[in-house]
PDB file of C-alpha atoms in Angstrom:
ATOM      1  CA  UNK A   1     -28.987   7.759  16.133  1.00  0.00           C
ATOM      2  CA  UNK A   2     -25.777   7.155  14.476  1.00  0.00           C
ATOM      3  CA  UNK A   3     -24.987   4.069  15.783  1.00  0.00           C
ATOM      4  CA  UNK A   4     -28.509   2.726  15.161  1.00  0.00           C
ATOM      5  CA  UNK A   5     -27.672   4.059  11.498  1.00  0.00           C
ATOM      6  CA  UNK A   6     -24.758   1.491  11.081  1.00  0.00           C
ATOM      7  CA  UNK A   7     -26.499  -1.427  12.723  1.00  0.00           C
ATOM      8  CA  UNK A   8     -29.247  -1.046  10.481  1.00  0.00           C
ATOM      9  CA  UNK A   9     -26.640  -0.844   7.633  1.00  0.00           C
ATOM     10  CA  UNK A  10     -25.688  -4.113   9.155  1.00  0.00           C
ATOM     11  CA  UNK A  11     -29.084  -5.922   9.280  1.00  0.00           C
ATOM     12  CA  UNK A  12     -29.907  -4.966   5.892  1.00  0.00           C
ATOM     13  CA  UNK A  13     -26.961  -6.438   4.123  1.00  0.00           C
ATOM     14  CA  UNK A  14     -26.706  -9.814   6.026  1.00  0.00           C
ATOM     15  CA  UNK A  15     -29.790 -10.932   7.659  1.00  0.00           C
ATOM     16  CA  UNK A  16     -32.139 -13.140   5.403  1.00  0.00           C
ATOM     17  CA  UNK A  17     -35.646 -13.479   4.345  1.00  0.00           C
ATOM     18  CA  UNK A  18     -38.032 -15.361   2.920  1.00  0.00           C
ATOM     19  CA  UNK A  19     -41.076 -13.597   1.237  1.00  0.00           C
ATOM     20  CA  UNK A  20     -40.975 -12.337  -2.481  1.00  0.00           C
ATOM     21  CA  UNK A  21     -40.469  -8.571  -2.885  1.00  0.00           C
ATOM     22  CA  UNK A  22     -42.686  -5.623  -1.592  1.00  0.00           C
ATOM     23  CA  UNK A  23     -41.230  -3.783  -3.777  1.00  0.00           C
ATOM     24  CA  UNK A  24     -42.503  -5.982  -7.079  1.00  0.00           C
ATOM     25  CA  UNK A  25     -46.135  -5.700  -5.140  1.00  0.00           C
ATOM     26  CA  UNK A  26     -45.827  -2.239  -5.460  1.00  0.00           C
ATOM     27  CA  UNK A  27     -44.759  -1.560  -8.975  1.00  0.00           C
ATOM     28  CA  UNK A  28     -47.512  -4.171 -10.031  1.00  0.00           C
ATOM     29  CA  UNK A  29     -50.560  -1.843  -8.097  1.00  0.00           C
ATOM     30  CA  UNK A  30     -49.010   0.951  -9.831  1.00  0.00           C
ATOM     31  CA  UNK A  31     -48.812  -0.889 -13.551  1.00  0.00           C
ATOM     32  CA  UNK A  32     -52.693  -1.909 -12.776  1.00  0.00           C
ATOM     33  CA  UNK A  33     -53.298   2.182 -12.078  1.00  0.00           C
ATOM     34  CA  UNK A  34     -51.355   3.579 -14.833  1.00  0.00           C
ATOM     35  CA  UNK A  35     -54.098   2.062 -17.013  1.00  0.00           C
ATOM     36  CA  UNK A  36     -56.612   4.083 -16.248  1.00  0.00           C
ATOM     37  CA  UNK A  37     -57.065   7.746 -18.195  1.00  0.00           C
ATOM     38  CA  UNK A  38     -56.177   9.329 -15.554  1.00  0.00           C
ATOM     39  CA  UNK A  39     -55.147   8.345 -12.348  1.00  0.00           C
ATOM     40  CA  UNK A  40     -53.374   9.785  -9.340  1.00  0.00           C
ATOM     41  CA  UNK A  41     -50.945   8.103  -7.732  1.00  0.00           C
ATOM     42  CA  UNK A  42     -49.466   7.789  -4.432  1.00  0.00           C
ATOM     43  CA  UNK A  43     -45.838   9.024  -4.973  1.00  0.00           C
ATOM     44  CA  UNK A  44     -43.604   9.331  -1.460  1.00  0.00           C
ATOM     45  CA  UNK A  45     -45.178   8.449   1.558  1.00  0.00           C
ATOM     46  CA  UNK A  46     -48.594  10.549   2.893  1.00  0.00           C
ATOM     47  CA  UNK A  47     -49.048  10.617   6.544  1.00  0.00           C
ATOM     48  CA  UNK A  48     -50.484  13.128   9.390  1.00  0.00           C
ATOM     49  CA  UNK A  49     -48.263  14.067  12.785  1.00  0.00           C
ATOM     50  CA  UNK A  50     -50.570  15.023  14.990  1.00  0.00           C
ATOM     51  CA  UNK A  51     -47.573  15.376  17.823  1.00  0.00           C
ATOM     52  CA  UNK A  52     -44.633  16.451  16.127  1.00  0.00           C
ATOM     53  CA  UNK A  53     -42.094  17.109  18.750  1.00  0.00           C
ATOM     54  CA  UNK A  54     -39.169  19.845  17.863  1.00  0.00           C
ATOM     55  CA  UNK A  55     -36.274  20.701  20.558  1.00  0.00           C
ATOM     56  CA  UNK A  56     -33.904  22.862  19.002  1.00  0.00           C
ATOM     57  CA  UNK A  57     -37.037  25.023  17.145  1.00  0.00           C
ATOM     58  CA  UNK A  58     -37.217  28.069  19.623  1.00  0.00           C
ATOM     59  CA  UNK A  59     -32.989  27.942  19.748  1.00  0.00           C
ATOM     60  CA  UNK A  60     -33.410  28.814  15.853  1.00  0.00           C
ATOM     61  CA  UNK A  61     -31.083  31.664  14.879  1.00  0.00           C
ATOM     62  CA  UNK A  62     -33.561  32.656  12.246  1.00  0.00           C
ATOM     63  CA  UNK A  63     -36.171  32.881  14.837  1.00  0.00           C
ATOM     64  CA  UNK A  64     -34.535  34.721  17.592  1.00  0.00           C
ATOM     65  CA  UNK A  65     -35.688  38.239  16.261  1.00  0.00           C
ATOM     66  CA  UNK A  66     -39.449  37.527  16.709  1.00  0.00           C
ATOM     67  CA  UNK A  67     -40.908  39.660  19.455  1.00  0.00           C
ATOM     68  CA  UNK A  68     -42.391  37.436  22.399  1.00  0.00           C
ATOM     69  CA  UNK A  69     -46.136  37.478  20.958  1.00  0.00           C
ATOM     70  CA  UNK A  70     -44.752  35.420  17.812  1.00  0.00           C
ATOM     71  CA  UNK A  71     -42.666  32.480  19.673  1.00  0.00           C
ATOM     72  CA  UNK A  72     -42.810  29.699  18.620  1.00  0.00           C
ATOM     73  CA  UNK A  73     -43.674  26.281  20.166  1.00  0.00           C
ATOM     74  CA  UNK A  74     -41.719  23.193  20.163  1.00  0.00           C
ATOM     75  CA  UNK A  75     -44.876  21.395  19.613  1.00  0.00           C
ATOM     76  CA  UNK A  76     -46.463  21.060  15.992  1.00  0.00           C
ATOM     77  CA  UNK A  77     -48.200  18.951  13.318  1.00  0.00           C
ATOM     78  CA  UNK A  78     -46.516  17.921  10.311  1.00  0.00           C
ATOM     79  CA  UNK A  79     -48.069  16.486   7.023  1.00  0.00           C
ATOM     80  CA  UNK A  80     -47.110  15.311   4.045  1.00  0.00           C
ATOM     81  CA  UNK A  81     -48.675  15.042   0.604  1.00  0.00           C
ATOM     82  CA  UNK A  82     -47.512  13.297  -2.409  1.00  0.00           C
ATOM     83  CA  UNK A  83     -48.534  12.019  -5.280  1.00  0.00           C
ATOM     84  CA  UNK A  84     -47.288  11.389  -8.736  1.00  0.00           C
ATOM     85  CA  UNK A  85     -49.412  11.613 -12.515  1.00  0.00           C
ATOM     86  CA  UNK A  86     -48.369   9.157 -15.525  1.00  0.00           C
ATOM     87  CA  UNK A  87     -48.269  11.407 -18.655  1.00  0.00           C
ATOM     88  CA  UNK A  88     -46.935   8.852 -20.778  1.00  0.00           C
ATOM     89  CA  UNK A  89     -46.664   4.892 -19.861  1.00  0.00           C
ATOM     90  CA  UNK A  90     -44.857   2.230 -21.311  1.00  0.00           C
ATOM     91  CA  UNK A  91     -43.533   3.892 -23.565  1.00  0.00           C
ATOM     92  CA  UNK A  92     -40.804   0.443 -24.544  1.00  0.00           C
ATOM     93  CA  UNK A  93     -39.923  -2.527 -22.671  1.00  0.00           C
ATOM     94  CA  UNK A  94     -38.933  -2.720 -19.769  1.00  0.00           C
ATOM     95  CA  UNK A  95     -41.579  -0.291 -18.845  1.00  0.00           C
ATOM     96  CA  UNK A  96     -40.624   3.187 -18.898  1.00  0.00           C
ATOM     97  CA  UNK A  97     -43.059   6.063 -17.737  1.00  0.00           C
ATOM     98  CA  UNK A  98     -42.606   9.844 -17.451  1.00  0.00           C
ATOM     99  CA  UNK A  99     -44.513  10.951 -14.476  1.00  0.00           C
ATOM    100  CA  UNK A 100     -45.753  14.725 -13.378  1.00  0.00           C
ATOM    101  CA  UNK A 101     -44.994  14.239  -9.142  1.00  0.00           C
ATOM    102  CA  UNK A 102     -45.916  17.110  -6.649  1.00  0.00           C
ATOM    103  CA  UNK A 103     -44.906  16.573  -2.652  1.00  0.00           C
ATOM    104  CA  UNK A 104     -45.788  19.016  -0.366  1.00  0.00           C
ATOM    105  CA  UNK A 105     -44.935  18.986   3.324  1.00  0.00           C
ATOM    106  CA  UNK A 106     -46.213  21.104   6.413  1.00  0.00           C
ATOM    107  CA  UNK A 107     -45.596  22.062   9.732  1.00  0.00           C
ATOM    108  CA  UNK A 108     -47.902  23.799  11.476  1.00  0.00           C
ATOM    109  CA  UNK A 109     -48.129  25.221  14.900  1.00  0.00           C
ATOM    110  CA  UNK A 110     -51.173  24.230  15.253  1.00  0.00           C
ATOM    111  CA  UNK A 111     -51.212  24.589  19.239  1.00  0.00           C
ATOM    112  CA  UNK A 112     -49.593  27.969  19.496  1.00  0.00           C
ATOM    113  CA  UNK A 113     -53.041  29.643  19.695  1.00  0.00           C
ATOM    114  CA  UNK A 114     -51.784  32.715  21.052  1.00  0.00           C
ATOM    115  CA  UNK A 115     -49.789  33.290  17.856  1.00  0.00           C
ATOM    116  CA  UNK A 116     -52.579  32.831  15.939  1.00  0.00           C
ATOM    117  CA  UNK A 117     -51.730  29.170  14.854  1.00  0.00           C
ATOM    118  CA  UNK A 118     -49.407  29.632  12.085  1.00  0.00           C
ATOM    119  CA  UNK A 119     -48.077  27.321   9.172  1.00  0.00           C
ATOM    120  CA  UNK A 120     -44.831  27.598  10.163  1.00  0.00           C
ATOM    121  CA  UNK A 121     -42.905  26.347   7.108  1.00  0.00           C
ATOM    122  CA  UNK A 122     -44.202  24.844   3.759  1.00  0.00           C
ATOM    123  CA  UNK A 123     -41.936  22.905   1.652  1.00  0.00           C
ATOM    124  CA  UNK A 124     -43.578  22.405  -2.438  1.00  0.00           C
ATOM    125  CA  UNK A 125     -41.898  20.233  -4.888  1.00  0.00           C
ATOM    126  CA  UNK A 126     -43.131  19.704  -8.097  1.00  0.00           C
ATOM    127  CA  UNK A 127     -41.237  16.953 -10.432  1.00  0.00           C
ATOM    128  CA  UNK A 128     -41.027  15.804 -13.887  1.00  0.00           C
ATOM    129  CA  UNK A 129     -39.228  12.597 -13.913  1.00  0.00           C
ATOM    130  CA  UNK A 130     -39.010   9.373 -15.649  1.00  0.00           C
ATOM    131  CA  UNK A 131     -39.118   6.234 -14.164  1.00  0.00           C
ATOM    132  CA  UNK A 132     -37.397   2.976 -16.247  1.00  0.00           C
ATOM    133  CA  UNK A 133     -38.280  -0.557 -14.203  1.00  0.00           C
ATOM    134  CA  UNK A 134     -35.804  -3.588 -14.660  1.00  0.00           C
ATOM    135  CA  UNK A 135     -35.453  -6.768 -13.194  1.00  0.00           C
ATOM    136  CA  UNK A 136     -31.748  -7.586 -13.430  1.00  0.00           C
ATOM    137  CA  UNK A 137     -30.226 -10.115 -11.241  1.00  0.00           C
ATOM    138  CA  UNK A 138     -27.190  -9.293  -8.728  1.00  0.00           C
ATOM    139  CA  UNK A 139     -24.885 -10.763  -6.385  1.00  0.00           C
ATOM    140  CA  UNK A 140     -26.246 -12.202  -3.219  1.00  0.00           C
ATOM    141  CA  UNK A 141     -29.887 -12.934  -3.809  1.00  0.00           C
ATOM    142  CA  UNK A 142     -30.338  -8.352  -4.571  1.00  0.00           C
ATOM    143  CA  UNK A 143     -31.872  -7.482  -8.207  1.00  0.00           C
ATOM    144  CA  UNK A 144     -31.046  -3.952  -9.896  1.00  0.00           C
ATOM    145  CA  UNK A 145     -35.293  -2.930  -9.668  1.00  0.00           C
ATOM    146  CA  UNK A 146     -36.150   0.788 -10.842  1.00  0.00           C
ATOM    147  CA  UNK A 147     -33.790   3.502 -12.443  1.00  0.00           C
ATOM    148  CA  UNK A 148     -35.347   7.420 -12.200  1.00  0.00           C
ATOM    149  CA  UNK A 149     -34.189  10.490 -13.290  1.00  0.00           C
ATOM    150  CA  UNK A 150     -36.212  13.902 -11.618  1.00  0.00           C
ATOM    151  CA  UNK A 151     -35.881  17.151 -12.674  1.00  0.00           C
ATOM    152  CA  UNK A 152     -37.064  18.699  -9.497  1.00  0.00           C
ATOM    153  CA  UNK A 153     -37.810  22.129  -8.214  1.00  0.00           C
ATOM    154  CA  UNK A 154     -38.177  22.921  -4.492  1.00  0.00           C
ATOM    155  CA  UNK A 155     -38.851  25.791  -2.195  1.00  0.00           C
ATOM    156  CA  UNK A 156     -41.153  27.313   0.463  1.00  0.00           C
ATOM    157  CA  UNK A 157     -42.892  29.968  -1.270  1.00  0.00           C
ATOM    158  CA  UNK A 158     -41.641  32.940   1.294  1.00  0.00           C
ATOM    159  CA  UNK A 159     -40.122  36.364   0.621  1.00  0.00           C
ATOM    160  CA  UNK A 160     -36.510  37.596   1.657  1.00  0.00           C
ATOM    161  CA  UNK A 161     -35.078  36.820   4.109  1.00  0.00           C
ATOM    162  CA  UNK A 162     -36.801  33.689   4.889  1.00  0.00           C
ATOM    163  CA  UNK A 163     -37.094  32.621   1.131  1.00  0.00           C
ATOM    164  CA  UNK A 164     -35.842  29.379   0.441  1.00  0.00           C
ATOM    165  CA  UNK A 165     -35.463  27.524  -2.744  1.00  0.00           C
ATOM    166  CA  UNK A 166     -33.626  24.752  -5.744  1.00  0.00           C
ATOM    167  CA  UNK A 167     -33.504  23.214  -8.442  1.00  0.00           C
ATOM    168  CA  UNK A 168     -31.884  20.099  -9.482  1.00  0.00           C
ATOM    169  CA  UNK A 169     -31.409  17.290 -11.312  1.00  0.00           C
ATOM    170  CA  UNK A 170     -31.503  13.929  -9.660  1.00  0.00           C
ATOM    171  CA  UNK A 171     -31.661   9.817  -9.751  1.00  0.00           C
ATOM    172  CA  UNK A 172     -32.336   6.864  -7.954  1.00  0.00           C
ATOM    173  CA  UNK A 173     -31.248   3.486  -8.253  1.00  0.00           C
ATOM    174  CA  UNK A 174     -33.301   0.956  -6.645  1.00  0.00           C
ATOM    175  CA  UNK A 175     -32.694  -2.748  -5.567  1.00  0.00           C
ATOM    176  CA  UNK A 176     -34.569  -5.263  -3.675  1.00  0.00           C
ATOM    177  CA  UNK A 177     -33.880  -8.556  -2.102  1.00  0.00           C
ATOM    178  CA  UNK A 178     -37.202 -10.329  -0.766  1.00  0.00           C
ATOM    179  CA  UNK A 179     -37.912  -8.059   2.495  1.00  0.00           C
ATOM    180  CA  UNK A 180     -35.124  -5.207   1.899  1.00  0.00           C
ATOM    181  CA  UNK A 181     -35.141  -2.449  -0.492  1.00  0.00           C
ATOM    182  CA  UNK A 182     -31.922   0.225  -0.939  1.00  0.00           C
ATOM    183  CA  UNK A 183     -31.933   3.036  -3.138  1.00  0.00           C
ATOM    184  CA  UNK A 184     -29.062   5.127  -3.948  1.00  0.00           C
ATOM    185  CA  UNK A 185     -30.192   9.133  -5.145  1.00  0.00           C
ATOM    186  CA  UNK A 186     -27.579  11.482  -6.258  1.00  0.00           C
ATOM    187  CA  UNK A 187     -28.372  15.253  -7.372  1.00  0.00           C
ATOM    188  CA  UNK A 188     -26.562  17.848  -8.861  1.00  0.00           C
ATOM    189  CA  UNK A 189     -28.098  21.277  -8.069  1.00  0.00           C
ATOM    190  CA  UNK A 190     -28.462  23.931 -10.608  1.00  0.00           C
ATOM    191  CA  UNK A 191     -26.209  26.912 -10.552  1.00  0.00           C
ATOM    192  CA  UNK A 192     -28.068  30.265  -9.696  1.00  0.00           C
ATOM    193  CA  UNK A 193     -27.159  34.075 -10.119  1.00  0.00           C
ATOM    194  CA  UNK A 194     -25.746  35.249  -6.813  1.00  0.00           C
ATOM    195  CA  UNK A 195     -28.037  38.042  -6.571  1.00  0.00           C
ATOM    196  CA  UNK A 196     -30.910  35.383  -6.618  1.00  0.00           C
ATOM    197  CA  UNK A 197     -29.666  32.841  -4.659  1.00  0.00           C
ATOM    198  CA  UNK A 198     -31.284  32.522  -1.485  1.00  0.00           C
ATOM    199  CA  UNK A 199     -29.355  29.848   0.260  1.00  0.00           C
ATOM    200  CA  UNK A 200     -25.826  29.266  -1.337  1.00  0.00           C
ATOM    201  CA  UNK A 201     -24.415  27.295   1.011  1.00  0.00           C
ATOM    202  CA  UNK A 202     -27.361  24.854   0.926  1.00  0.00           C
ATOM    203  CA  UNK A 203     -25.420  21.653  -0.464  1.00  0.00           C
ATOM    204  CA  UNK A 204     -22.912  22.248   2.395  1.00  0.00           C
ATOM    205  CA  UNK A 205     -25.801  20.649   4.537  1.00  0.00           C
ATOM    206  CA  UNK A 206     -27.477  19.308   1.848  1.00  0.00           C
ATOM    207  CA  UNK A 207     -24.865  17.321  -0.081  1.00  0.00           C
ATOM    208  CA  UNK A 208     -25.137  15.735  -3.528  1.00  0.00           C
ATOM    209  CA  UNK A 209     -27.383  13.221  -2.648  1.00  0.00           C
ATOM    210  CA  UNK A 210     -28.538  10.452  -0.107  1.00  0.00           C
ATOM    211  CA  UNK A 211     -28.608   6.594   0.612  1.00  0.00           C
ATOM    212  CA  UNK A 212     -32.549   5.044   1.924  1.00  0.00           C
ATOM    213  CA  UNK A 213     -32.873   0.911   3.215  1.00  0.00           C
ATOM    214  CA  UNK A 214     -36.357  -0.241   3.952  1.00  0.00           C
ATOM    215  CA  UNK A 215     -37.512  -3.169   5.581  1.00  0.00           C
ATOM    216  CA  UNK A 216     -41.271  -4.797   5.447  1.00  0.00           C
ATOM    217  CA  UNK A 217     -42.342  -7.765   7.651  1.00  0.00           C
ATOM    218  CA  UNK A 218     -45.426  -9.085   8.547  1.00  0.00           C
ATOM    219  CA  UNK A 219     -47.222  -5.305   6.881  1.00  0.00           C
ATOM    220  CA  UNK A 220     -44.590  -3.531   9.303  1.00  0.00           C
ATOM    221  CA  UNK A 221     -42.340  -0.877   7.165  1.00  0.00           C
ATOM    222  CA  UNK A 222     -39.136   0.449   8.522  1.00  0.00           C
ATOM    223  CA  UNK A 223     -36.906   2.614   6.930  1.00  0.00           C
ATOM    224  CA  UNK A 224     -33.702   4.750   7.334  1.00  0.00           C
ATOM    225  CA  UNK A 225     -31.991   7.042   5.198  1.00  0.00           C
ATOM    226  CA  UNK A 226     -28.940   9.017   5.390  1.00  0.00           C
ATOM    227  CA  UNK A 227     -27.924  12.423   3.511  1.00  0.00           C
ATOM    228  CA  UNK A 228     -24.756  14.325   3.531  1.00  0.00           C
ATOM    229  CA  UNK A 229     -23.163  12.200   6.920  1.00  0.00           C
ATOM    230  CA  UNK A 230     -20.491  10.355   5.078  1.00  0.00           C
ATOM    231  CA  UNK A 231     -19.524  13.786   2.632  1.00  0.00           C
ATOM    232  CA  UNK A 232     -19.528  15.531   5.912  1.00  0.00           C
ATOM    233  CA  UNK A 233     -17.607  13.875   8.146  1.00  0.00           C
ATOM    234  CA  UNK A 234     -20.380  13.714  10.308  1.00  0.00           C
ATOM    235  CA  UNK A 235     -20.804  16.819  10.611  1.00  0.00           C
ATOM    236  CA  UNK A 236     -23.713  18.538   8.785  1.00  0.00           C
ATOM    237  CA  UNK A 237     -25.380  15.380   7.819  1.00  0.00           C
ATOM    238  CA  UNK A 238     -28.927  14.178   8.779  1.00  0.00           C
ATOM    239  CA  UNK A 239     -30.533  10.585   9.434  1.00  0.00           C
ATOM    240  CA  UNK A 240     -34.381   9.739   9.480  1.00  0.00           C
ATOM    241  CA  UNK A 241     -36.222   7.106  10.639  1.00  0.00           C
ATOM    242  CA  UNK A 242     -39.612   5.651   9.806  1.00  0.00           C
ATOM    243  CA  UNK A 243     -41.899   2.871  10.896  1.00  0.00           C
ATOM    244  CA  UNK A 244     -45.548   2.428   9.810  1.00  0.00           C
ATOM    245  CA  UNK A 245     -47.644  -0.098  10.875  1.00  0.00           C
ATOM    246  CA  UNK A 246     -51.112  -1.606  10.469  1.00  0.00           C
ATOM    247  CA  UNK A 247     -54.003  -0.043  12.557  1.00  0.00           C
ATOM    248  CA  UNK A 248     -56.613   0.148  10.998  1.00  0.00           C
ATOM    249  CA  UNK A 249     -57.940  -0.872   7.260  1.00  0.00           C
ATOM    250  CA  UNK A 250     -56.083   1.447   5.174  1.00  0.00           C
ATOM    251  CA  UNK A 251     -55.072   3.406   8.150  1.00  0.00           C
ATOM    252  CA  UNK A 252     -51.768   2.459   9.317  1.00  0.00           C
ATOM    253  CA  UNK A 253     -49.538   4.346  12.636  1.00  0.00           C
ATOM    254  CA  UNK A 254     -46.694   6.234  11.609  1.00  0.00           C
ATOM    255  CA  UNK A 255     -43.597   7.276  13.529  1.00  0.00           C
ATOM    256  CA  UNK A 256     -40.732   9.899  11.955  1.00  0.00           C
ATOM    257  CA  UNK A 257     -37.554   9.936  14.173  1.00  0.00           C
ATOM    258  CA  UNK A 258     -34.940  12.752  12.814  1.00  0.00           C
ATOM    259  CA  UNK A 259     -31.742  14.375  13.395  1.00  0.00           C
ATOM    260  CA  UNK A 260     -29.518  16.610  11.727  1.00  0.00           C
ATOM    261  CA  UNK A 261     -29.709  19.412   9.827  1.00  0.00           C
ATOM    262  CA  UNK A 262     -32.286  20.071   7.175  1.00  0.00           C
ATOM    263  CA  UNK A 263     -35.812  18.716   8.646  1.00  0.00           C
ATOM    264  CA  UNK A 264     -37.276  21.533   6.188  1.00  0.00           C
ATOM    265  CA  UNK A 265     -35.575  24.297   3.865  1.00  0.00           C
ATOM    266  CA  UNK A 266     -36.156  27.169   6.410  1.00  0.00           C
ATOM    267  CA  UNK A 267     -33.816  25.246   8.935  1.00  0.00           C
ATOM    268  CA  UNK A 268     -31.764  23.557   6.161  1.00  0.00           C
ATOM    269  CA  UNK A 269     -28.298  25.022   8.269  1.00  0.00           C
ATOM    270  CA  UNK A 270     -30.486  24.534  11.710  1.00  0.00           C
ATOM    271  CA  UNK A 271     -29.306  21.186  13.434  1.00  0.00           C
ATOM    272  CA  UNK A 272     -32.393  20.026  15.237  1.00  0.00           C
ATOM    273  CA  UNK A 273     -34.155  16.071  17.124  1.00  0.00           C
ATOM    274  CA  UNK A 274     -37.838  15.684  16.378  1.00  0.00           C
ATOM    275  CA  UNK A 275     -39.961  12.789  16.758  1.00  0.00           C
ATOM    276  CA  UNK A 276     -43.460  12.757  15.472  1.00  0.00           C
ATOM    277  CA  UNK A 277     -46.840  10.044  15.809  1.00  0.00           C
ATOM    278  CA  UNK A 278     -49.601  10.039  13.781  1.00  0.00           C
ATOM    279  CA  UNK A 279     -51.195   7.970  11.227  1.00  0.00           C
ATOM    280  CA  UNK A 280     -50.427   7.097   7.569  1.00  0.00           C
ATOM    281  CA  UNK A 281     -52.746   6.464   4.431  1.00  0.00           C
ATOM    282  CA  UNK A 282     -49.662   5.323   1.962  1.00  0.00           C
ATOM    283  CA  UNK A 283     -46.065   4.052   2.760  1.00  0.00           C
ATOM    284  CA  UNK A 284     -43.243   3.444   0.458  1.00  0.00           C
ATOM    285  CA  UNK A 285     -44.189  -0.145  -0.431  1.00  0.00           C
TER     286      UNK A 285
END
């Protein structure tokens, strides 16, 4: 995985393209959308894994206390929904919006029938950001796109001594150049009381922030991002990979490659591999 990391570092910064930006295509559907009274918006990507495949899950050291009955399966579906409300649009130009955003993802053993199917882990993160577009022109063909700024809450809604949960304040920085995007997002966590702070070493695994590229051809997506390898040494660090692809109308196939640590909060210090399959209904562009 790493070395597929760095090659697609390399790809992205030197191999050309002709067609004008998905990334302009997008922020144009979303303008047209923003105009309505109210209007929901897809925010980060939603997709279904109907075959979500875990192989570190039942090596979990948070896990190895459950009597035999509750095991848990290395099999699972994971979903994701996201989507993002304008609250106030346009406010000058360039366009800037402030957006209410909610993401939630699941994972849910939805085979393990003799546990009684559990949702193993829910991740919800509600978001009050604003979002400021540009269009300024860079070196080598790139243009400085979108700037953000996210006040962000996360956490997966459990008790002690599986409760997980931050807060933050975050940004991206977005450029494009004709088939590539790259977006840059640093955070700085909020400081909480010891006696309520669940995970304290979470930005050990975490970081302060990570690095995305995307590529679309021909309505193919790929993307990869990185968080926490290069403040790590390589060491507690995590890279995904995507690729959606047309099936079907909107429908489009979607595969999730990971490894690292932190595939949800309840294993963010739990180094895992998953791959997952299923089917998408928005992407990032």
């Amino acid at each position: 995985m790493r070395l597929f990391f760095f090659t697609a570092i390399f790809l992205v910064t030197f191999a050309s393209a002709s067609q004008a930006s998905a990334l302009d295509q997008r922020l144009l559907q979303e303008q047209a959308l923003q105009e309505s009274s109210f209007s929901i918006i897809p925010h980060k990507p939603n997709y279904l894994l109907p075959a979500t495949y875990n192989d570190r899950i039942q090596s979990y050291a948070l896990y190895q206390d459950l009597p035999a009955r509750d095991k848990l399966q290395p099999l699972e579906i994971k979903f994701q929904v996201s989507f993002k409300i304008p609250l106030l649009t346009a406010i000058v130009e360039p366009p800037f919006s402030v957006f209410f955003g909610y993401t939630q993802v699941s994972f849910w053993q939805a085979y393990n029938s003799d546990n009684s199917s559990p949702f193993r882990e829910t991740n919800y993160e509600p978001e009050l950001f604003a979002a400021w577009q540009q269009n300024i022109e860079l070196a080598g063909g790139w243009h400085f796109k979108l700037a953000t700024l996210h006040l962000t809450h996360q956490s997966n809604g459990k008790t002690e001594p599986l409760s997980r949960s931050w807060n933050r304040i975050e940004s991206s920085l977005i450029f494009a150049r004709e088939k590539f995007a790259f977006s840059l997002t640093p955070w700085y966590r909020f400081s909480e009381a010891e006696s309520e702070d669940d995970n304290p070493d979470l930005l050990d695994y975490y970081g302060h922030g990570k690095s995305s590229f995307l590529y679309t051809n021909n309505n193919h997506t790929f993307s990869i991002s990185s968080r926490n390898n290069l403040e790590s040494a390589f060491s507690k660090g995590a890279v995904e990979l995507n690729w959606s692809f047309p099936l079907h109308g909107n429908i489009r196939g979607y595969l999730q490659l990971f490894s690292g640590y932190g595939n949800s909060l309840i294993e963010y210090n739990e180094y895992s591999n998953s791959i997952g399959l299923g089917v998408s209904l928005t992407d990032w562009l």
